[in-house]
Amino acid sequence: MTDQQLSERPMRRALALAANGPATGVNPRVGCVILNGDGQTIAEGWHRGAGTPHAEVDALAKIPAGGAVGATAVVTLEPCNHTGRTGPCALALIQAGISHVVYAVGDPGHASSGGSARLRAAGIDVESGVLADEATALIADWLAAARLGRPFVTLKWASSLDGRAAAADGSSQWITGEAARADVHSRRADADAILVGTGTVLADNPSLTARAADGSLLRAQPRPIVIGTRSIPADAAIRSHPQSPIFLKTTDLAAVLHDLHDRGIRHAFIEGGPTLASAFVAAGLVDEYLVYLAPTLLGGDRLALGDIGVAGIADARRLGIASVDRLGDDVLIVARPVTTQNHPTPSPAVAPTDRDAHRTTDLNKETRN
């Protein structure tokens, strides 16, 4: 059995531990397993959220002083090399006497990266890339946000097979069935924020909560973000959301994303309707598409997307299919820009060009998906 194969077993355990952490927030989910010289597990740890011990420190705290000398630390993310609310994990491993570190995926953060170099400089044997794909999938949104300084953006819509998000009279409840709607609410709960335009709020008065099948609120709730310049009534349902809504009176989408990143939001979930959706697509700011297709035909002009700047087939926005799942009678297609389908690296958060400006200034006319 190769060294890589020997490392995979504890790394799978570390990934399982990492999944216990919160899916949202400024910090990633990380797990750590520490092995003695015989390959036996002597401690485990995982990160429980911002301000709490990182996974490596959590595991080391369970070992008596001197008990980690010569041990191996298996971590899902490269040990950090900076001081924030907690100290550098690379330094903690060095001080504990760890002799070998195995990690899955590198830390792309400008401030937090460099842990592996620090470990090697201290004479520690470092191995990287073990189960990298699995680790990347677990924290893909955080990794993207760390690289770009903006949230990972998921765009969701539900439509008929002929691409309509509503019937000719504007009605859209419900295009998809219960299984698809339950999946949407679960994914809402996994995001830091849910974005809509003012038109959606004014037309549909949505609550934007993540709910169970019986209507009760799920434990995790996305922060509601309303984009656009029109005022929202004092009695709007969104104002009763468990998370205080943020109203951004702008149509500069790049500025919106940078603002949200500064507020600690790392994963933004867009449900705003065709106008807002089209603006984000046209600006090249969508990293993941969730398209729920119902086996029905509606016809008419209520399309899920409007103008996205595609004048001819050569301009088409090419996507790669990440997965296709059956949800009751409906189908969910998860797609990503072809350059990001395997290891998501979203498009740069640049401001919309003059060509795109007219697509980002009409968010007040938003309609519901």
Short mmCIF file of C-alpha atoms in Angstrom, two decimals:
data_model
loop_
_atom_site.label_atom_id
_atom_site.label_comp_id
_atom_site.label_asym_id
_atom_site.label_seq_id
_atom_site.Cartn_x
_atom_site.Cartn_y
_atom_site.Cartn_z
CA MET A 1 0.00 0.00 0.00
CA THR A 2 1.39 3.42 -0.98
CA ASP A 3 1.92 6.34 1.41
CA GLN A 4 -0.91 8.14 -0.41
CA GLN A 5 -3.30 5.25 0.23
CA LEU A 6 -2.25 5.09 3.88
CA SER A 7 -3.06 8.79 4.20
CA GLU A 8 -6.50 8.49 2.61
CA ARG A 9 -8.11 6.62 5.52
CA PRO A 10 -7.40 9.29 8.15
CA MET A 11 -8.12 12.02 5.59
CA ARG A 12 -11.60 10.59 5.01
CA ARG A 13 -12.13 10.72 8.75
CA ALA A 14 -10.87 14.31 8.82
CA LEU A 15 -13.35 15.22 6.08
CA ALA A 16 -16.17 13.64 8.06
CA LEU A 17 -15.13 15.68 11.10
CA ALA A 18 -14.94 18.85 9.00
CA ALA A 19 -18.54 18.36 7.88
CA ASN A 20 -19.65 18.89 11.49
CA GLY A 21 -18.67 22.55 11.23
CA PRO A 22 -20.98 25.36 10.09
CA ALA A 23 -21.47 25.53 6.33
CA THR A 24 -21.73 29.32 6.44
CA GLY A 25 -19.56 32.11 7.80
CA VAL A 26 -16.14 33.59 7.23
CA ASN A 27 -14.19 30.44 8.14
CA PRO A 28 -14.07 27.13 6.27
CA ARG A 29 -15.03 23.72 7.59
CA VAL A 30 -11.82 21.91 8.55
CA GLY A 31 -11.11 18.57 10.22
CA CYS A 32 -7.92 17.15 11.71
CA VAL A 33 -6.78 13.67 12.77
CA ILE A 34 -3.51 13.14 14.65
CA LEU A 35 -1.76 9.78 14.40
CA ASN A 36 1.06 8.31 16.49
CA GLY A 37 4.08 6.58 15.03
CA ASP A 38 2.14 3.33 14.64
CA GLY A 39 -0.58 5.04 12.59
CA GLN A 40 -3.12 4.93 15.41
CA THR A 41 -5.43 7.88 16.01
CA ILE A 42 -4.58 9.73 19.21
CA ALA A 43 -6.75 12.84 18.74
CA GLU A 44 -9.35 14.39 16.49
CA GLY A 45 -10.59 17.93 16.06
CA TRP A 46 -12.75 20.15 13.90
CA HIS A 47 -13.48 23.84 13.56
CA ARG A 48 -16.76 25.06 15.03
CA GLY A 49 -16.83 28.56 13.58
CA ALA A 50 -15.15 31.97 13.73
CA GLY A 51 -13.45 32.68 17.04
CA THR A 52 -13.24 29.03 18.10
CA PRO A 53 -10.06 26.90 17.97
CA HIS A 54 -9.06 25.74 14.51
CA ALA A 55 -9.20 22.02 13.83
CA GLU A 56 -5.49 21.43 14.46
CA VAL A 57 -5.54 23.27 17.77
CA ASP A 58 -8.76 21.54 18.78
CA ALA A 59 -7.11 18.16 18.21
CA LEU A 60 -3.82 19.09 19.90
CA ALA A 61 -5.70 20.26 23.00
CA LYS A 62 -6.79 16.65 23.57
CA ILE A 63 -3.21 15.35 23.78
CA PRO A 64 -1.13 15.59 26.99
CA ALA A 65 1.92 17.85 26.86
CA GLY A 66 4.65 16.18 24.81
CA GLY A 67 2.26 13.54 23.50
CA ALA A 68 2.32 14.84 19.93
CA VAL A 69 6.10 14.69 19.48
CA GLY A 70 6.84 12.72 16.31
CA ALA A 71 3.16 12.41 15.41
CA THR A 72 1.43 12.98 12.07
CA ALA A 73 -1.32 15.58 11.59
CA VAL A 74 -3.80 14.91 8.79
CA VAL A 75 -5.76 18.07 7.94
CA THR A 76 -8.34 18.83 5.25
CA LEU A 77 -6.96 22.34 4.60
CA GLU A 78 -3.38 23.63 4.63
CA PRO A 79 -2.62 24.80 8.18
CA CYS A 80 -2.99 28.56 8.40
CA ASN A 81 -0.04 30.89 8.85
CA HIS A 82 -1.59 34.02 10.30
CA THR A 83 -2.92 35.44 13.53
CA GLY A 84 -6.57 36.43 13.57
CA ARG A 85 -8.90 35.62 16.43
CA THR A 86 -6.66 32.60 16.96
CA GLY A 87 -2.96 31.99 16.39
CA PRO A 88 -1.28 30.30 13.40
CA CYS A 89 -2.00 26.58 13.22
CA ALA A 90 1.35 25.97 11.50
CA LEU A 91 3.12 27.36 14.57
CA ALA A 92 0.95 25.28 16.92
CA LEU A 93 1.93 22.11 15.05
CA ILE A 94 5.60 23.05 15.15
CA GLN A 95 5.52 23.80 18.89
CA ALA A 96 3.71 20.51 19.57
CA GLY A 97 6.53 18.53 17.96
CA ILE A 98 4.55 17.20 14.99
CA SER A 99 6.96 15.61 12.50
CA HIS A 100 4.69 14.97 9.49
CA VAL A 101 1.73 16.96 8.12
CA VAL A 102 -0.65 15.74 5.43
CA TYR A 103 -3.26 18.12 3.99
CA ALA A 104 -5.79 17.92 1.18
CA VAL A 105 -6.05 21.37 -0.38
CA GLY A 106 -3.96 24.54 -0.18
CA ASP A 107 -5.19 27.71 1.49
CA PRO A 108 -5.60 30.41 -1.22
CA GLY A 109 -6.02 33.27 1.24
CA HIS A 110 -3.51 36.11 0.93
CA ALA A 111 -3.10 36.41 4.70
CA SER A 112 -3.64 32.82 5.81
CA SER A 113 -1.63 30.88 3.21
CA GLY A 114 2.01 29.88 3.58
CA GLY A 115 1.55 27.35 6.35
CA SER A 116 3.17 24.52 4.41
CA ALA A 117 6.27 26.61 3.71
CA ARG A 118 6.55 27.49 7.39
CA LEU A 119 6.24 23.83 8.37
CA ARG A 120 8.92 22.75 5.88
CA ALA A 121 11.22 25.51 7.09
CA ALA A 122 10.89 24.01 10.58
CA GLY A 123 12.00 20.61 9.27
CA ILE A 124 8.54 19.02 9.14
CA ASP A 125 7.74 16.58 6.33
CA VAL A 126 4.71 17.92 4.41
CA GLU A 127 2.47 16.03 2.00
CA SER A 128 -0.34 17.73 0.06
CA GLY A 129 -3.15 16.82 -2.34
CA VAL A 130 -4.56 13.78 -0.52
CA LEU A 131 -8.28 13.54 -1.43
CA ALA A 132 -8.05 17.07 -2.81
CA ASP A 133 -11.20 16.76 -4.92
CA GLU A 134 -13.32 15.71 -1.95
CA ALA A 135 -11.91 18.47 0.23
CA THR A 136 -12.42 21.06 -2.50
CA ALA A 137 -16.05 20.03 -2.94
CA LEU A 138 -16.67 20.43 0.79
CA ILE A 139 -15.49 24.06 0.91
CA ALA A 140 -15.70 25.12 -2.75
CA ASP A 141 -17.59 28.31 -1.94
CA TRP A 142 -15.10 29.35 0.75
CA LEU A 143 -12.11 28.59 -1.47
CA ALA A 144 -13.55 30.72 -4.28
CA ALA A 145 -14.30 33.60 -1.93
CA ALA A 146 -10.78 33.42 -0.50
CA ARG A 147 -9.26 33.65 -3.97
CA LEU A 148 -11.36 36.53 -5.23
CA GLY A 149 -12.36 38.62 -2.26
CA ARG A 150 -16.06 38.25 -3.05
CA PRO A 151 -18.73 35.66 -2.27
CA PHE A 152 -19.20 32.50 -4.30
CA VAL A 153 -22.40 33.17 -6.29
CA THR A 154 -25.07 30.52 -6.86
CA LEU A 155 -27.91 31.42 -9.23
CA LYS A 156 -31.11 29.41 -8.96
CA TRP A 157 -34.22 29.37 -11.07
CA ALA A 158 -37.15 27.04 -11.65
CA SER A 159 -38.68 26.80 -15.09
CA SER A 160 -40.79 24.75 -17.44
CA LEU A 161 -39.10 22.60 -20.07
CA ASP A 162 -39.49 25.47 -22.52
CA GLY A 163 -37.57 27.83 -20.23
CA ARG A 164 -40.46 29.81 -18.78
CA ALA A 165 -40.29 30.98 -15.16
CA ALA A 166 -43.98 31.94 -15.05
CA ALA A 167 -47.18 31.64 -17.02
CA ALA A 168 -48.43 34.45 -19.27
CA ASP A 169 -50.42 35.99 -16.38
CA GLY A 170 -47.29 36.08 -14.20
CA SER A 171 -48.30 33.20 -11.91
CA SER A 172 -45.47 30.84 -10.94
CA GLN A 173 -46.65 28.91 -7.86
CA TRP A 174 -45.82 26.18 -8.27
CA ILE A 175 -43.88 25.25 -11.39
CA THR A 176 -41.94 22.54 -9.58
CA GLY A 177 -43.10 19.94 -7.07
CA GLU A 178 -42.54 19.43 -3.36
CA ALA A 179 -39.25 17.54 -3.66
CA ALA A 180 -37.66 20.29 -5.73
CA ARG A 181 -38.92 23.00 -3.39
CA ALA A 182 -37.56 21.13 -0.36
CA ASP A 183 -34.18 20.92 -2.08
CA VAL A 184 -34.21 24.69 -2.67
CA HIS A 185 -34.90 25.39 1.00
CA SER A 186 -32.08 23.07 2.05
CA ARG A 187 -29.69 24.90 -0.26
CA ARG A 188 -30.91 28.26 1.03
CA ALA A 189 -29.94 27.15 4.52
CA ASP A 190 -26.43 26.31 3.31
CA ALA A 191 -25.84 29.85 2.00
CA ASP A 192 -24.80 32.94 3.92
CA ALA A 193 -27.19 35.23 2.08
CA ILE A 194 -30.13 35.18 -0.32
CA LEU A 195 -30.33 37.97 -2.91
CA VAL A 196 -33.38 39.47 -4.61
CA GLY A 197 -34.28 42.70 -6.37
CA THR A 198 -36.70 45.27 -5.00
CA GLY A 199 -39.23 44.35 -7.68
CA THR A 200 -39.54 40.81 -6.34
CA VAL A 201 -40.13 42.10 -2.82
CA LEU A 202 -42.76 44.59 -4.00
CA ALA A 203 -44.53 42.15 -6.32
CA ASP A 204 -44.48 38.96 -4.24
CA ASN A 205 -43.72 40.00 -0.65
CA PRO A 206 -41.53 36.91 -0.05
CA SER A 207 -40.23 35.94 3.38
CA LEU A 208 -36.96 34.52 1.93
CA THR A 209 -36.65 32.08 4.81
CA ALA A 210 -35.39 28.50 4.66
CA ARG A 211 -38.28 26.26 5.69
CA ALA A 212 -39.06 22.60 6.33
CA ALA A 213 -41.93 20.81 4.58
CA ASP A 214 -44.29 21.68 7.44
CA GLY A 215 -43.50 25.37 7.12
CA SER A 216 -41.31 25.59 10.21
CA LEU A 217 -38.02 27.46 9.98
CA LEU A 218 -34.81 25.52 9.48
CA ARG A 219 -32.07 26.10 12.04
CA ALA A 220 -29.80 27.97 9.60
CA GLN A 221 -31.23 31.01 7.82
CA PRO A 222 -29.62 33.01 4.98
CA ARG A 223 -29.30 36.77 5.44
CA PRO A 224 -31.79 38.48 3.06
CA ILE A 225 -30.23 41.04 0.71
CA VAL A 226 -32.41 43.39 -1.36
CA ILE A 227 -30.80 45.12 -4.34
CA GLY A 228 -32.39 48.13 -6.02
CA THR A 229 -33.42 51.73 -5.44
CA ARG A 230 -37.12 51.53 -4.67
CA SER A 231 -38.28 51.72 -1.05
CA ILE A 232 -39.62 48.63 0.70
CA PRO A 233 -42.80 48.97 2.84
CA ALA A 234 -42.41 48.86 6.61
CA ASP A 235 -44.75 45.85 6.80
CA ALA A 236 -42.97 43.78 4.14
CA ALA A 237 -42.58 40.11 5.13
CA ILE A 238 -38.83 40.29 4.62
CA ARG A 239 -38.55 42.69 7.56
CA SER A 240 -39.69 39.87 9.86
CA HIS A 241 -36.93 37.54 8.69
CA PRO A 242 -34.89 35.98 11.55
CA GLN A 243 -31.82 37.66 10.03
CA SER A 244 -32.03 41.42 9.65
CA PRO A 245 -32.28 42.25 5.93
CA ILE A 246 -29.68 44.37 4.19
CA PHE A 247 -30.95 46.91 1.65
CA LEU A 248 -28.37 47.93 -0.95
CA LYS A 249 -29.61 50.87 -3.00
CA THR A 250 -27.28 50.33 -5.94
CA THR A 251 -27.11 48.47 -9.23
CA ASP A 252 -23.33 48.03 -9.21
CA LEU A 253 -23.19 44.27 -8.77
CA ALA A 254 -19.42 44.05 -8.28
CA ALA A 255 -19.73 46.64 -5.51
CA VAL A 256 -22.58 44.64 -3.99
CA LEU A 257 -20.45 41.50 -3.82
CA HIS A 258 -17.47 43.29 -2.34
CA ASP A 259 -19.76 44.88 0.25
CA LEU A 260 -21.18 41.49 1.18
CA HIS A 261 -17.71 39.99 1.44
CA ASP A 262 -16.71 42.77 3.82
CA ARG A 263 -19.75 41.82 5.93
CA GLY A 264 -18.51 38.23 6.24
CA ILE A 265 -20.72 36.70 3.54
CA ARG A 266 -18.92 33.98 1.58
CA HIS A 267 -21.79 32.31 -0.33
CA ALA A 268 -24.56 34.31 -2.01
CA PHE A 269 -27.71 32.56 -3.27
CA ILE A 270 -29.61 34.49 -5.96
CA GLU A 271 -33.35 33.96 -6.28
CA GLY A 272 -34.25 37.39 -7.54
CA GLY A 273 -36.03 36.69 -10.83
CA PRO A 274 -35.08 37.15 -14.50
CA THR A 275 -33.86 40.75 -14.30
CA LEU A 276 -31.47 40.27 -11.40
CA ALA A 277 -30.40 36.84 -12.68
CA SER A 278 -29.67 38.18 -16.16
CA ALA A 279 -27.67 41.08 -14.75
CA PHE A 280 -25.41 38.75 -12.76
CA VAL A 281 -24.94 36.42 -15.73
CA ALA A 282 -24.17 39.31 -18.10
CA ALA A 283 -21.58 40.67 -15.67
CA GLY A 284 -19.84 37.27 -15.45
CA LEU A 285 -20.47 37.00 -11.72
CA VAL A 286 -22.19 33.59 -11.47
CA ASP A 287 -20.12 30.65 -10.28
CA GLU A 288 -22.81 27.96 -10.06
CA TYR A 289 -26.21 27.48 -11.69
CA LEU A 290 -29.05 25.49 -10.13
CA VAL A 291 -31.74 24.94 -12.75
CA TYR A 292 -34.90 23.13 -11.66
CA LEU A 293 -36.83 21.87 -14.68
CA ALA A 294 -40.47 20.83 -14.43
CA PRO A 295 -42.07 18.54 -17.05
CA THR A 296 -44.51 21.19 -18.19
CA LEU A 297 -44.85 23.69 -21.04
CA LEU A 298 -45.99 27.29 -20.53
CA GLY A 299 -45.12 29.20 -23.68
CA GLY A 300 -45.26 32.98 -23.71
CA ASP A 301 -42.50 35.45 -22.96
CA ARG A 302 -41.89 34.92 -19.23
CA LEU A 303 -38.39 33.57 -19.71
CA ALA A 304 -36.13 32.52 -16.85
CA LEU A 305 -33.36 34.71 -18.32
CA GLY A 306 -33.50 37.86 -20.40
CA ASP A 307 -30.70 39.64 -22.25
CA ILE A 308 -27.30 38.41 -21.11
CA GLY A 309 -25.23 39.94 -23.89
CA VAL A 310 -25.29 36.99 -26.28
CA ALA A 311 -25.74 38.37 -29.81
CA GLY A 312 -24.75 35.16 -31.62
CA ILE A 313 -23.83 31.56 -30.95
CA ALA A 314 -20.15 32.51 -30.73
CA ASP A 315 -20.98 34.59 -27.65
CA ALA A 316 -22.81 31.76 -25.87
CA ARG A 317 -22.03 31.33 -22.16
CA ARG A 318 -20.66 27.80 -22.12
CA LEU A 319 -21.34 25.72 -19.01
CA GLY A 320 -20.22 22.32 -17.80
CA ILE A 321 -22.73 19.97 -16.19
CA ALA A 322 -21.64 19.10 -12.66
CA SER A 323 -24.64 16.88 -11.83
CA VAL A 324 -28.16 15.93 -12.87
CA ASP A 325 -30.61 14.71 -10.22
CA ARG A 326 -34.21 13.56 -10.31
CA LEU A 327 -36.40 15.24 -7.66
CA GLY A 328 -39.85 13.72 -7.85
CA ASP A 329 -41.14 14.58 -11.32
CA ASP A 330 -38.60 17.39 -11.70
CA VAL A 331 -34.93 17.48 -12.65
CA LEU A 332 -32.16 19.56 -11.06
CA ILE A 333 -29.22 20.45 -13.28
CA VAL A 334 -26.15 21.86 -11.54
CA ALA A 335 -23.85 23.63 -13.98
CA ARG A 336 -20.78 25.84 -13.76
CA PRO A 337 -18.77 27.93 -16.21
CA VAL A 338 -16.54 25.51 -18.09
CA THR A 339 -13.38 26.91 -16.50
CA THR A 340 -14.73 26.26 -12.99
CA GLN A 341 -16.68 23.01 -13.19
CA ASN A 342 -14.01 20.86 -11.56
CA HIS A 343 -12.25 23.28 -9.22
CA PRO A 344 -14.44 26.37 -8.94
CA THR A 345 -12.49 29.55 -9.61
CA PRO A 346 -15.14 32.18 -10.26
CA SER A 347 -14.88 34.98 -12.77
CA PRO A 348 -13.17 38.14 -11.50
CA ALA A 349 -15.47 40.49 -9.62
CA VAL A 350 -15.01 43.35 -12.04
CA ALA A 351 -17.50 46.14 -12.45
CA PRO A 352 -20.01 45.73 -15.31
CA THR A 353 -18.79 47.21 -18.59
CA ASP A 354 -20.61 50.00 -20.38
CA ARG A 355 -22.17 47.32 -22.59
CA ASP A 356 -23.59 45.66 -19.47
CA ALA A 357 -24.64 48.84 -17.70
CA HIS A 358 -28.18 48.89 -19.09
CA ARG A 359 -28.69 45.37 -17.77
CA THR A 360 -27.76 46.29 -14.21
CA THR A 361 -29.80 49.44 -13.81
CA ASP A 362 -33.35 48.10 -14.06
CA LEU A 363 -33.53 45.89 -10.99
CA ASN A 364 -36.65 47.68 -9.77
CA LYS A 365 -38.63 45.87 -12.47
CA GLU A 366 -37.78 42.48 -10.99
CA THR A 367 -40.34 39.66 -11.24
CA ARG A 368 -40.44 36.42 -9.35
CA ASN A 369 -38.98 33.14 -10.60
#
